JSON list of C-alpha atoms in Angstrom, two decimals:
[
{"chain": "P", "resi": 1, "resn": "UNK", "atom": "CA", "xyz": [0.00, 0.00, 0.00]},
{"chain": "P", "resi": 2, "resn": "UNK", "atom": "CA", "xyz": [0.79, 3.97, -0.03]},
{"chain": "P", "resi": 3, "resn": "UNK", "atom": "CA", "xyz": [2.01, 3.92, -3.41]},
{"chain": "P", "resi": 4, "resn": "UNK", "atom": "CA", "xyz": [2.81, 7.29, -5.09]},
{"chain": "P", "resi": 5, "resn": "UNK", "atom": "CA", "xyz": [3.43, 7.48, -9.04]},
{"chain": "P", "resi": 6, "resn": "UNK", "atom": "CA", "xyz": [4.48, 10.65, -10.94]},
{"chain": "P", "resi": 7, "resn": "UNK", "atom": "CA", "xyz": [4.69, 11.47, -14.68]},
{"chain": "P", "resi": 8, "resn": "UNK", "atom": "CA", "xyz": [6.54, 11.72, -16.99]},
{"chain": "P", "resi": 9, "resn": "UNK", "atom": "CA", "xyz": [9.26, 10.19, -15.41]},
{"chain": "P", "resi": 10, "resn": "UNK", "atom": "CA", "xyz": [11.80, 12.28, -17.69]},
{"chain": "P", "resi": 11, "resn": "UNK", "atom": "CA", "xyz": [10.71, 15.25, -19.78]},
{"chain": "P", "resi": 12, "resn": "UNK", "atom": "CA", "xyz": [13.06, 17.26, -21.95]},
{"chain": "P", "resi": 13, "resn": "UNK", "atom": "CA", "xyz": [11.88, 20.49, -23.56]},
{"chain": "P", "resi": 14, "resn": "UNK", "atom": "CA", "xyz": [13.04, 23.77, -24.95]},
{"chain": "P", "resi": 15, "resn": "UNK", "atom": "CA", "xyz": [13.77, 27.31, -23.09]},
{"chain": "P", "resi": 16, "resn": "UNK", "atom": "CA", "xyz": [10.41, 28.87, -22.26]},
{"chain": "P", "resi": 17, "resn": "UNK", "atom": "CA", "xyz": [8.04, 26.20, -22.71]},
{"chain": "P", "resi": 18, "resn": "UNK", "atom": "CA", "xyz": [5.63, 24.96, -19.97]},
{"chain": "P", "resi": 19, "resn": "UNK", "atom": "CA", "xyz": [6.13, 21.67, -18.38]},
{"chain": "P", "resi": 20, "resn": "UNK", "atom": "CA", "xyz": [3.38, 19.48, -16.26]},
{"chain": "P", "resi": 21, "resn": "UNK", "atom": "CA", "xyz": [4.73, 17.20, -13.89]},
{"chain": "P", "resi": 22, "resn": "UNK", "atom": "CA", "xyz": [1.49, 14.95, -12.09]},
{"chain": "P", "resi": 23, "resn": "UNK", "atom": "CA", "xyz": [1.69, 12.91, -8.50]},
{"chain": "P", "resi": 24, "resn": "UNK", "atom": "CA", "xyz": [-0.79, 10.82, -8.14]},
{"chain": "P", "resi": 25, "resn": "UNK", "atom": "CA", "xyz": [-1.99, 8.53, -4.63]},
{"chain": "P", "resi": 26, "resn": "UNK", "atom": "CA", "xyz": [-2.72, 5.21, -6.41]},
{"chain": "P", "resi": 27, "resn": "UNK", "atom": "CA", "xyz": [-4.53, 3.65, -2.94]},
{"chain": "P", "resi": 28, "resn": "UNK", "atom": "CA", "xyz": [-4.94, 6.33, -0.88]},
{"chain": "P", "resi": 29, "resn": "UNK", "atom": "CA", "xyz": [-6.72, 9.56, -0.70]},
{"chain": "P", "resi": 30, "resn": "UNK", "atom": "CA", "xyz": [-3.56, 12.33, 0.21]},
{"chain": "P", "resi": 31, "resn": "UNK", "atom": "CA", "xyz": [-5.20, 15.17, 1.79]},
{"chain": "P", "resi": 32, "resn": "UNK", "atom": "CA", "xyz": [-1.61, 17.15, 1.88]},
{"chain": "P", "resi": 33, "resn": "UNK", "atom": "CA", "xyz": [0.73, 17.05, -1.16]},
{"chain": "P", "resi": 34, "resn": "UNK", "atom": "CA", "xyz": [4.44, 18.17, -0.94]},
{"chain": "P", "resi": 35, "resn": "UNK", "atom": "CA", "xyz": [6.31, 19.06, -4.51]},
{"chain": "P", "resi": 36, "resn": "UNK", "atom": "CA", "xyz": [10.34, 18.93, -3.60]},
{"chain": "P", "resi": 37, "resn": "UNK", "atom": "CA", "xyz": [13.24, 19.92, -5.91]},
{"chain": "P", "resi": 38, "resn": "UNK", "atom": "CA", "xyz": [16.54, 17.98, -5.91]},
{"chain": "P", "resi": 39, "resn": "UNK", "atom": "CA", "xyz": [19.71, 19.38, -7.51]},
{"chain": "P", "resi": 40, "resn": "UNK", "atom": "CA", "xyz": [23.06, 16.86, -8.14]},
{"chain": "P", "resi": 41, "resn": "UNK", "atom": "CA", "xyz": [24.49, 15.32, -5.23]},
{"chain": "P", "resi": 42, "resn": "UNK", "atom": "CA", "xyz": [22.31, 17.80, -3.27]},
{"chain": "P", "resi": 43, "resn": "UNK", "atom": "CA", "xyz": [19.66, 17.16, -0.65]},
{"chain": "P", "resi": 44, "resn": "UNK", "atom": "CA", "xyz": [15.35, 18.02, -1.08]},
{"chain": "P", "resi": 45, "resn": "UNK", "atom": "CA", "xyz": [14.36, 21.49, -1.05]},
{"chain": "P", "resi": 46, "resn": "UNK", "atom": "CA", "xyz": [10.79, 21.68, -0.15]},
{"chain": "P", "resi": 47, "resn": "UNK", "atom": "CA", "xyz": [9.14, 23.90, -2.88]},
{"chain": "P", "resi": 48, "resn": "UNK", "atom": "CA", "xyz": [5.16, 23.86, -1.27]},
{"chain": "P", "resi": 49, "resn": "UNK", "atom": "CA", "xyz": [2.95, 22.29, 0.53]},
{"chain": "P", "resi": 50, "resn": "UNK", "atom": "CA", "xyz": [-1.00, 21.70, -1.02]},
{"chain": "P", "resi": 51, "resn": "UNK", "atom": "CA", "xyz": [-3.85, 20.33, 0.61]},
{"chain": "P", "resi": 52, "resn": "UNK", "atom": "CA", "xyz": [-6.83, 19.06, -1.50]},
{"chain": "P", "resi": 53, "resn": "UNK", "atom": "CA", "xyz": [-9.15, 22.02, -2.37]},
{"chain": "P", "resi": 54, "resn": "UNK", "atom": "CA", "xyz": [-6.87, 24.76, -1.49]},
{"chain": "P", "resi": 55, "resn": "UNK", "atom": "CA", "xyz": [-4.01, 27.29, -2.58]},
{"chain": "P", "resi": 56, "resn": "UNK", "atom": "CA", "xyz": [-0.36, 25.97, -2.20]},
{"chain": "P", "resi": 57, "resn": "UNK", "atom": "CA", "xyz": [1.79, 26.94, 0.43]},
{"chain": "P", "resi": 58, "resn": "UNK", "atom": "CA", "xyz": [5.17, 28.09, -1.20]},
{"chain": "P", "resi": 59, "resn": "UNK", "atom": "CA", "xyz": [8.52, 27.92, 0.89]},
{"chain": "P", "resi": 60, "resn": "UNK", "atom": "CA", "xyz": [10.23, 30.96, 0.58]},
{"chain": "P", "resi": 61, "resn": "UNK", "atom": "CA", "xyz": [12.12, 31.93, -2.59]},
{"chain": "P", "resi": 62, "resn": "UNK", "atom": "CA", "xyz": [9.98, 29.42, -4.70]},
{"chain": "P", "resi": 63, "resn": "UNK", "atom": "CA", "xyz": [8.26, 31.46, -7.13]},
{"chain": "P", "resi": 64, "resn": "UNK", "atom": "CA", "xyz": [4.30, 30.56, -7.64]},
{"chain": "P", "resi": 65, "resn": "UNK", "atom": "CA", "xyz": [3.32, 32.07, -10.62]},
{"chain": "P", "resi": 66, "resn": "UNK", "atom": "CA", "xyz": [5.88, 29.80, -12.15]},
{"chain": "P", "resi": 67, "resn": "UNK", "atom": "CA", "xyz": [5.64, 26.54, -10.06]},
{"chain": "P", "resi": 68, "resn": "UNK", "atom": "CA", "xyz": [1.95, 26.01, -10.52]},
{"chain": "P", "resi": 69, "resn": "UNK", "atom": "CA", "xyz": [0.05, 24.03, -8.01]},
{"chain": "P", "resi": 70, "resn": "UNK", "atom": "CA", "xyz": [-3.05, 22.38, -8.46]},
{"chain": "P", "resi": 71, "resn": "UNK", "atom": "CA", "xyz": [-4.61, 19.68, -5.89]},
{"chain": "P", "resi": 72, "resn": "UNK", "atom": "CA", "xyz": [-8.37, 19.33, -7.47]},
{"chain": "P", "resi": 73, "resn": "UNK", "atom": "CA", "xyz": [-9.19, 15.87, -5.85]},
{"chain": "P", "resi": 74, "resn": "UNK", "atom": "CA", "xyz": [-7.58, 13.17, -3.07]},
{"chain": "P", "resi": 75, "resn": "UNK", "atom": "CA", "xyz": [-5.50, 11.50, -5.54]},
{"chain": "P", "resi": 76, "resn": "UNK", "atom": "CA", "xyz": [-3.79, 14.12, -7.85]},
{"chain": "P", "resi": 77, "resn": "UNK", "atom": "CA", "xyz": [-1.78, 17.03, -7.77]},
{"chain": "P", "resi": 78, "resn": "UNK", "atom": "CA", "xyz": [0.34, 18.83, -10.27]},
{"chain": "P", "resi": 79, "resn": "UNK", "atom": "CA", "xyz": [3.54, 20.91, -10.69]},
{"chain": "P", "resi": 80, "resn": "UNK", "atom": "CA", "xyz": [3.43, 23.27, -13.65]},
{"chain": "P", "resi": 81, "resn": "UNK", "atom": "CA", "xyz": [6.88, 24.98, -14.43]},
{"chain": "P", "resi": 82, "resn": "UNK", "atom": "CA", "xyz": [6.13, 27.75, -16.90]},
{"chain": "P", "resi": 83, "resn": "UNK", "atom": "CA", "xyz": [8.57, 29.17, -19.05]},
{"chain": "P", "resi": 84, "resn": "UNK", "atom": "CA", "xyz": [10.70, 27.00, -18.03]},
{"chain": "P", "resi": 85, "resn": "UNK", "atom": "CA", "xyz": [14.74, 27.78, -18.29]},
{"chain": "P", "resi": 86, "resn": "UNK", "atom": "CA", "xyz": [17.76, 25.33, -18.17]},
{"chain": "P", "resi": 87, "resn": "UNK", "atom": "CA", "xyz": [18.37, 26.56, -14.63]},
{"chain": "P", "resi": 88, "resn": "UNK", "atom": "CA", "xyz": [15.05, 25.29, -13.90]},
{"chain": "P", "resi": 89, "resn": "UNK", "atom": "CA", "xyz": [16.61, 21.66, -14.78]},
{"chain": "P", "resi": 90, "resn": "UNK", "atom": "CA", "xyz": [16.37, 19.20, -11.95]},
{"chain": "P", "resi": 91, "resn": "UNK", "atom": "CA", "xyz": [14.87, 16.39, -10.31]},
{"chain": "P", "resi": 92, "resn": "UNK", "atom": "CA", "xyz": [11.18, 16.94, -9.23]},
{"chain": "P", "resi": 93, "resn": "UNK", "atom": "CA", "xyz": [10.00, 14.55, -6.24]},
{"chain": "P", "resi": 94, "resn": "UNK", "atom": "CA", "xyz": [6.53, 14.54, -4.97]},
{"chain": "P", "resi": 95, "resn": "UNK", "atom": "CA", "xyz": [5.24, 12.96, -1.88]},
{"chain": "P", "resi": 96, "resn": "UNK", "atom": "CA", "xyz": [1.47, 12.60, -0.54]},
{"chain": "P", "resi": 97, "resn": "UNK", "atom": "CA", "xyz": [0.19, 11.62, 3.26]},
{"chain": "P", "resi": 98, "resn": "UNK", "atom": "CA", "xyz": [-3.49, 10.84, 4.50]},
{"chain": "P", "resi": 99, "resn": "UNK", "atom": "CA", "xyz": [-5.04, 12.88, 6.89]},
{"chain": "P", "resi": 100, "resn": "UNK", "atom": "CA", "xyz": [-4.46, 10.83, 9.70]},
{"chain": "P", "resi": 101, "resn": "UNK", "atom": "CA", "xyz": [-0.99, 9.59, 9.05]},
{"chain": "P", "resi": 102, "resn": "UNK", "atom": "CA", "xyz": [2.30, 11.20, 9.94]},
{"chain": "P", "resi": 103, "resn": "UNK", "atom": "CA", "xyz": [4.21, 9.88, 7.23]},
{"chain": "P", "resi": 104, "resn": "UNK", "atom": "CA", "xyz": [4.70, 10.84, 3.50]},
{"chain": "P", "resi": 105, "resn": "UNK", "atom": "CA", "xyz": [4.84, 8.38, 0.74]},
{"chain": "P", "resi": 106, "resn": "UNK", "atom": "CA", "xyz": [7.43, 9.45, -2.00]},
{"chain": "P", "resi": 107, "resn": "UNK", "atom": "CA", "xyz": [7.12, 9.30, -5.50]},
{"chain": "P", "resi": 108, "resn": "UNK", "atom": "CA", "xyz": [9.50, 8.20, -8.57]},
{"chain": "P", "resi": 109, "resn": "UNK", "atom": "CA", "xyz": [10.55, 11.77, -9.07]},
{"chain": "P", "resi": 110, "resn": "UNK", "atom": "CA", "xyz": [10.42, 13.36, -12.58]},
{"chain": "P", "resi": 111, "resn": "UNK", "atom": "CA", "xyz": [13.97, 14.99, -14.10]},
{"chain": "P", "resi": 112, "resn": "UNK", "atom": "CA", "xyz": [13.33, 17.85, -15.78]},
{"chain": "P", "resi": 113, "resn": "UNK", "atom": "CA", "xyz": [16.11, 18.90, -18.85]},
{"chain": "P", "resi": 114, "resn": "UNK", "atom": "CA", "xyz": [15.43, 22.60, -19.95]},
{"chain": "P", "resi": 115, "resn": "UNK", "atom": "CA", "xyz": [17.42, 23.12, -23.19]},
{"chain": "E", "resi": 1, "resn": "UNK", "atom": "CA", "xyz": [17.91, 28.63, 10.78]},
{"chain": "E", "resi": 2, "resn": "UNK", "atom": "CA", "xyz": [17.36, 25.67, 12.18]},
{"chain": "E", "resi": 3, "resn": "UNK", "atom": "CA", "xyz": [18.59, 22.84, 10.24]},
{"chain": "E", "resi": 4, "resn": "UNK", "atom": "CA", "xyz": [19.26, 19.38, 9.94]},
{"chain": "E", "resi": 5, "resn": "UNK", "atom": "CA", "xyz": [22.80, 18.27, 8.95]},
{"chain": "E", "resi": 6, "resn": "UNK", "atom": "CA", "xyz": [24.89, 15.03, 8.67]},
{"chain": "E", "resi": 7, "resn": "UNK", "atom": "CA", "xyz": [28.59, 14.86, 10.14]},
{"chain": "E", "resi": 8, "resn": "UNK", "atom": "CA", "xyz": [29.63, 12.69, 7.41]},
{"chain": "E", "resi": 9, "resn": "UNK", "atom": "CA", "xyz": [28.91, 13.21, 3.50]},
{"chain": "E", "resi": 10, "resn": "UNK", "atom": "CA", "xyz": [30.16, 9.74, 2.07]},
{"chain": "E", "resi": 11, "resn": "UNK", "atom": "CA", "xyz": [30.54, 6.23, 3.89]},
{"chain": "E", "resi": 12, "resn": "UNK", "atom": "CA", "xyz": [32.38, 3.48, 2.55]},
{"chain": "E", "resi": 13, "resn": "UNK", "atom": "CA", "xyz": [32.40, 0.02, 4.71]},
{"chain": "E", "resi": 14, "resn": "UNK", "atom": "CA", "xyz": [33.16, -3.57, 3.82]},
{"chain": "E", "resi": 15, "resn": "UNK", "atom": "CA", "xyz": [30.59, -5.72, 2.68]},
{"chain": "E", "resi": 16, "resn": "UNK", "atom": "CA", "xyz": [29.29, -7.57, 5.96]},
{"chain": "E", "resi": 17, "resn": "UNK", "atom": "CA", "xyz": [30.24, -4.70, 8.23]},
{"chain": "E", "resi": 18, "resn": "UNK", "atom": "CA", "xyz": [28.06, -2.69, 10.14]},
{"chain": "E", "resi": 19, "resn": "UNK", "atom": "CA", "xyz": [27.19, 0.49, 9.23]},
{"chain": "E", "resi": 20, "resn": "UNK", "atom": "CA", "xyz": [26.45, 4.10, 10.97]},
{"chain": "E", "resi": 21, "resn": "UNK", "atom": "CA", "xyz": [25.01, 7.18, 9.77]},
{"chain": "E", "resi": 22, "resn": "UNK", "atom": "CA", "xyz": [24.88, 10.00, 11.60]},
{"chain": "E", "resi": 23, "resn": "UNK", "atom": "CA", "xyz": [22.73, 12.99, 11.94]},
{"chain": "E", "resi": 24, "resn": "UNK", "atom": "CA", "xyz": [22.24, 16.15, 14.00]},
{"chain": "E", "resi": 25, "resn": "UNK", "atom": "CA", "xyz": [19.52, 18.28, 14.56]},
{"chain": "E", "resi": 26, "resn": "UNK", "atom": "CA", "xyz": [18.93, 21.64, 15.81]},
{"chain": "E", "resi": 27, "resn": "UNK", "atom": "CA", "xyz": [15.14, 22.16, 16.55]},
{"chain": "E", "resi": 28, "resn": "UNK", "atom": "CA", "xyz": [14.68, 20.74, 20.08]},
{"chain": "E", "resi": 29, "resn": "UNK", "atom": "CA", "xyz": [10.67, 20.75, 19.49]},
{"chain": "E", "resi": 30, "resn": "UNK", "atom": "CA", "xyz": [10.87, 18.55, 16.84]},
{"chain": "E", "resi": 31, "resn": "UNK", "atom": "CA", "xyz": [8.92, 15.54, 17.54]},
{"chain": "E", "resi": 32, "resn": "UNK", "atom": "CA", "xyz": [9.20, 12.77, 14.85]},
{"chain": "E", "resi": 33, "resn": "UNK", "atom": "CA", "xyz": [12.31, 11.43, 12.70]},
{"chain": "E", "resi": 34, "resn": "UNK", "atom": "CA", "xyz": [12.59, 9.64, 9.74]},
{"chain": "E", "resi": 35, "resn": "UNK", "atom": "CA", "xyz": [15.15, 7.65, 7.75]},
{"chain": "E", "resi": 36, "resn": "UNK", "atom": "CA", "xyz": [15.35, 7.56, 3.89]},
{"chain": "E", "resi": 37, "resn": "UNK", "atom": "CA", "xyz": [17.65, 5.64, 1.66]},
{"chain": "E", "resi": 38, "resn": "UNK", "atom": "CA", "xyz": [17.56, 7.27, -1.84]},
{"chain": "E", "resi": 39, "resn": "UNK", "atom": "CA", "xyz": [19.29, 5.11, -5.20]},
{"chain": "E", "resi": 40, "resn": "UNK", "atom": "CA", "xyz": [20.53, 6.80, -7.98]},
{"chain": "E", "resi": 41, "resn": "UNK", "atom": "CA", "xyz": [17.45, 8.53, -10.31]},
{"chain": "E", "resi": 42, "resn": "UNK", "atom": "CA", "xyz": [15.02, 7.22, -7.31]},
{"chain": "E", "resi": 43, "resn": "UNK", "atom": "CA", "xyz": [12.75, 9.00, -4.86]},
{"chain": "E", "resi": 44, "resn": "UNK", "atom": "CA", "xyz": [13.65, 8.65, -1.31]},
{"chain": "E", "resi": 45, "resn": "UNK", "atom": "CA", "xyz": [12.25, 5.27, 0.44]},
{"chain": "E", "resi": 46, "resn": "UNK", "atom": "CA", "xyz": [11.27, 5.02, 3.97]},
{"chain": "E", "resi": 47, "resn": "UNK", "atom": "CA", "xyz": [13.66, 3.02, 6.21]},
{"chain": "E", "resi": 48, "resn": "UNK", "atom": "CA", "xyz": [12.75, 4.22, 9.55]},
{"chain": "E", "resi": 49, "resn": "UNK", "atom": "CA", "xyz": [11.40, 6.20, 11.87]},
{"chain": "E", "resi": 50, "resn": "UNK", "atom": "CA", "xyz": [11.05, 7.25, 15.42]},
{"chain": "E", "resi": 51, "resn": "UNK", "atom": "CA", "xyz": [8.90, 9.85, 17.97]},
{"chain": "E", "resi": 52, "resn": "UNK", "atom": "CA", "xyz": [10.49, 12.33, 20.31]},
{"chain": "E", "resi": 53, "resn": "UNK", "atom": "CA", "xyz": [9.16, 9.53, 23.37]},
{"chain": "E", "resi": 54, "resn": "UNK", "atom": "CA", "xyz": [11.62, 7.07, 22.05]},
{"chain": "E", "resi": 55, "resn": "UNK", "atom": "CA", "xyz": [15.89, 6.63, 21.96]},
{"chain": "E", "resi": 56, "resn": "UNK", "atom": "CA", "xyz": [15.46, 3.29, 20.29]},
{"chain": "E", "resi": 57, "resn": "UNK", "atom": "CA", "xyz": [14.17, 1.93, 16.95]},
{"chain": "E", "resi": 58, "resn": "UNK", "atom": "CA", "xyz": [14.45, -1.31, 15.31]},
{"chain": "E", "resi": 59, "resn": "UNK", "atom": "CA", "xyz": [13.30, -2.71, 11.96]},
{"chain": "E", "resi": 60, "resn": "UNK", "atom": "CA", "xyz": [14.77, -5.20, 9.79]},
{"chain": "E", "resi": 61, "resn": "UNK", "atom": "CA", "xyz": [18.90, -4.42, 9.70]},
{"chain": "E", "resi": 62, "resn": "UNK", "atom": "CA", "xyz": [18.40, -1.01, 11.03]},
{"chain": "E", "resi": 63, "resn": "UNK", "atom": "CA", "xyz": [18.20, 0.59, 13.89]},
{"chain": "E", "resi": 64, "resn": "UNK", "atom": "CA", "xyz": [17.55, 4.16, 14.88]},
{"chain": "E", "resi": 65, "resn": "UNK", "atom": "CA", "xyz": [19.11, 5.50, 18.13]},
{"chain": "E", "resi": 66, "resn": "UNK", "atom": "CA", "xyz": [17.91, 8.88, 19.27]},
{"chain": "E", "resi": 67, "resn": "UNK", "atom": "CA", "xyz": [19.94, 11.14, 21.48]},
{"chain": "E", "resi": 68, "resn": "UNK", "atom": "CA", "xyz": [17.75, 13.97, 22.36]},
{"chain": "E", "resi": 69, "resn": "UNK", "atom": "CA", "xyz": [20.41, 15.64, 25.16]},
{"chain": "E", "resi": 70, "resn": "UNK", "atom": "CA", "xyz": [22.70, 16.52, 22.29]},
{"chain": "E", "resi": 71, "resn": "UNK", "atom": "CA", "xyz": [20.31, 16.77, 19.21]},
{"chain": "E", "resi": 72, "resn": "UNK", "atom": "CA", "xyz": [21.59, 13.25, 17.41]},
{"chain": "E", "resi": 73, "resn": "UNK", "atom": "CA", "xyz": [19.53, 10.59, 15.35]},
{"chain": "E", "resi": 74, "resn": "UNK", "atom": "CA", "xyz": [22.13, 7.66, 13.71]},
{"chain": "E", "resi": 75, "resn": "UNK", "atom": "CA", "xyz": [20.80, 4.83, 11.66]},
{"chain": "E", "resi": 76, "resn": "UNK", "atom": "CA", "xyz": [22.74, 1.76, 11.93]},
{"chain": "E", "resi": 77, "resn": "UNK", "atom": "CA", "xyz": [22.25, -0.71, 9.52]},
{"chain": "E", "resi": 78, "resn": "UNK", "atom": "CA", "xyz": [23.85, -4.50, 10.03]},
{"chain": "E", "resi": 79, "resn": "UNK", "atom": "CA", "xyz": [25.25, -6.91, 7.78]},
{"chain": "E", "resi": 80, "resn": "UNK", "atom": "CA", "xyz": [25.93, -4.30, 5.06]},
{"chain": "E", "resi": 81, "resn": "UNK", "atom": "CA", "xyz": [24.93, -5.69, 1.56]},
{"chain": "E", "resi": 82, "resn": "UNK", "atom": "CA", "xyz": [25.91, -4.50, -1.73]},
{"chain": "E", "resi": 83, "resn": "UNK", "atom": "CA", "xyz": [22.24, -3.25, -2.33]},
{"chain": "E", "resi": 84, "resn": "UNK", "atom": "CA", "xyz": [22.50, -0.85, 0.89]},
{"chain": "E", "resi": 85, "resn": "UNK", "atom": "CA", "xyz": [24.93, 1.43, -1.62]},
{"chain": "E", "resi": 86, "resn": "UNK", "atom": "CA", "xyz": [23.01, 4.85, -1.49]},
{"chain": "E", "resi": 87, "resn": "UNK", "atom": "CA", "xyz": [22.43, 8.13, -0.24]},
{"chain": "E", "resi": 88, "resn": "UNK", "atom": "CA", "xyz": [20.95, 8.31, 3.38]},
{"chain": "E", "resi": 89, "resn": "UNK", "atom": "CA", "xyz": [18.95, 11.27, 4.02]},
{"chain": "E", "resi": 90, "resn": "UNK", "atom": "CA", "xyz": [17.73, 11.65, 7.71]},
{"chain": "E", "resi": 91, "resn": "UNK", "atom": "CA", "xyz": [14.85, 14.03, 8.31]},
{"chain": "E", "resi": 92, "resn": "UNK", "atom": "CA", "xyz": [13.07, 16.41, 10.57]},
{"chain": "E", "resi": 93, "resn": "UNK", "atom": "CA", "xyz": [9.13, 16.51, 11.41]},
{"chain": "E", "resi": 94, "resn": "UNK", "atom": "CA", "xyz": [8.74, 20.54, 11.34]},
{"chain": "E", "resi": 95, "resn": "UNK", "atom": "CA", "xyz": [5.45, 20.49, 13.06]},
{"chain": "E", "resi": 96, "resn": "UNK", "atom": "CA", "xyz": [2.14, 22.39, 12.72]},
{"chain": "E", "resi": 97, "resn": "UNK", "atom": "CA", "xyz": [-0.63, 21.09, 11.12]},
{"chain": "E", "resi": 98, "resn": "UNK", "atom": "CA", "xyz": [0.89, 20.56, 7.69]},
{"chain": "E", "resi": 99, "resn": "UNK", "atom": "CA", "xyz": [3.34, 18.45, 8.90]},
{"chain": "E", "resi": 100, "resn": "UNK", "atom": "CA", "xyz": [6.19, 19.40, 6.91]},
{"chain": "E", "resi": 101, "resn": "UNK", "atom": "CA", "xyz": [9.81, 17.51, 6.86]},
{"chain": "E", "resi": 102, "resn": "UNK", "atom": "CA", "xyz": [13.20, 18.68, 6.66]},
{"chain": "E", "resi": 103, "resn": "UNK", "atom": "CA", "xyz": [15.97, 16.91, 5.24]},
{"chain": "E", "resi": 104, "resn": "UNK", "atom": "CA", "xyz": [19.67, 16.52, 6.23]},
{"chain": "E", "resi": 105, "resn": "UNK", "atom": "CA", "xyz": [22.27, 16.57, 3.49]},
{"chain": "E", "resi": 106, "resn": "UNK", "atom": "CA", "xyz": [22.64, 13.06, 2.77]},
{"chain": "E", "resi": 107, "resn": "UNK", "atom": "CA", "xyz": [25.68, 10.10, 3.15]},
{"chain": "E", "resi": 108, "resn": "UNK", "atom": "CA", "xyz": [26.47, 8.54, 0.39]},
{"chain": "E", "resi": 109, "resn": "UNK", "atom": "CA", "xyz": [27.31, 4.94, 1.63]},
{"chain": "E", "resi": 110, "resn": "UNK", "atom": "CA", "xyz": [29.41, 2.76, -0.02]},
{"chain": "E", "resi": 111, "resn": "UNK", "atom": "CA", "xyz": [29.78, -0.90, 0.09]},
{"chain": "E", "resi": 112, "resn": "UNK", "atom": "CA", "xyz": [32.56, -2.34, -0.77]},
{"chain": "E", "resi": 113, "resn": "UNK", "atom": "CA", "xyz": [32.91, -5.90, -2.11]}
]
């Protein structure tokens, strides 16, 4: 159980495109969704926090009118980079938890290559 | 800030060996730990974790010792096997409502044949 998926699991796209990333909660219903960013040989950066229904929490010096956040329903939330830039390459992780649990539930991760 | 950190950032032991990762910590009200191991291209996997109420964890090969007098969490893992080659990232409950974890810097652990 508490299996977390993302997609794509690699993306690659051109300077000032927009790229969606999706998490998704494939047996449980994730009230709170965390997006985290992951440079090379470096540790997770929380980007936001987003409960079901609601606007994202952004940690400071994350930018949300270019890391979109949508949670619309229990299972599914998703990371929007717009106009994206190579020094927005990196490797996207998201993680989910239940209401009631403490724990969050990791997914794949998604790497991102801006050209 | 308060932070989480890691004394060591790479770990090499023989295979068979036991192995210990270390972490410290700075928030005193945190309340709830947790051990990842992350492979290359992966997202991090849950090893272990412990409460604030508790100096002692144990799970399958790994055990988590918390030292709440100086602010240290180590993971110990016995019987090192080739597949235990990764980066360890401890991490920090923040509190509040949302939850919200911070993560150490990560050992990169090594085992040698």
């Amino acid at each position: 159980g508490a299996v977390v998926s993302q997609h794509p699991s690699r993306v690659i796209c051109k300077s000032g495109t927009s790229v969606k990333i999706e998490c998704r909660s494939l047996d449980f219903q994730a009230t709170t969704m965390f997006w985290y960013r992951q440079f090379p040989k470096q540790s997770l950066m929380l980007m936001a926090t987003s409960n079901e229904g609601s606007k994202a929490t952004y940690e400071q010096g994350v930018e949300k009118d270019k890391f979109l956040i949508n949670h619309a329903s229990l299972t599914l939330s998703t990371l929007t980079v717009t106009s994206a830039h190579p020094e927005d390459s990196s490797f996207y992780i998201c993680s989910a938890r239940g209401q009631y649990s403490v724990s969050q539930y990791f997914g794949p991760g998604t790497r991102l290559l801006v050209l | 800030g308060e932070s989480v950190g890691l004394h060591l950032p790479t770990l090499s032991v023989q295979e068979g060996d036991n192995s210990i990762i270390n972490c410290a910590y700075s928030n005193s009200a945190s309340d709830y730990f947790i051990w990842y191991k992350q492979e290359s291209g992966k997202g991090p996997q849950f090893i272990i974790d412990i409460r604030s109420n508790m100096d002692k964890r144990q799970g399958q090969r790994v055990t988590v010792l918390l030292n709440k007098t100086v602010k240290h969490l180590s993971l110990q893992i016995a019987a090192t096997q080739p597949g235990d080659s990764a980066v360890y990232f401890c991490a920090e409950n923040r509190g509040g409502s949302a939850r919200q974890l911070t993560f150490g810097s990560g050992t990169q652990l090594t085992v040698l044949p």
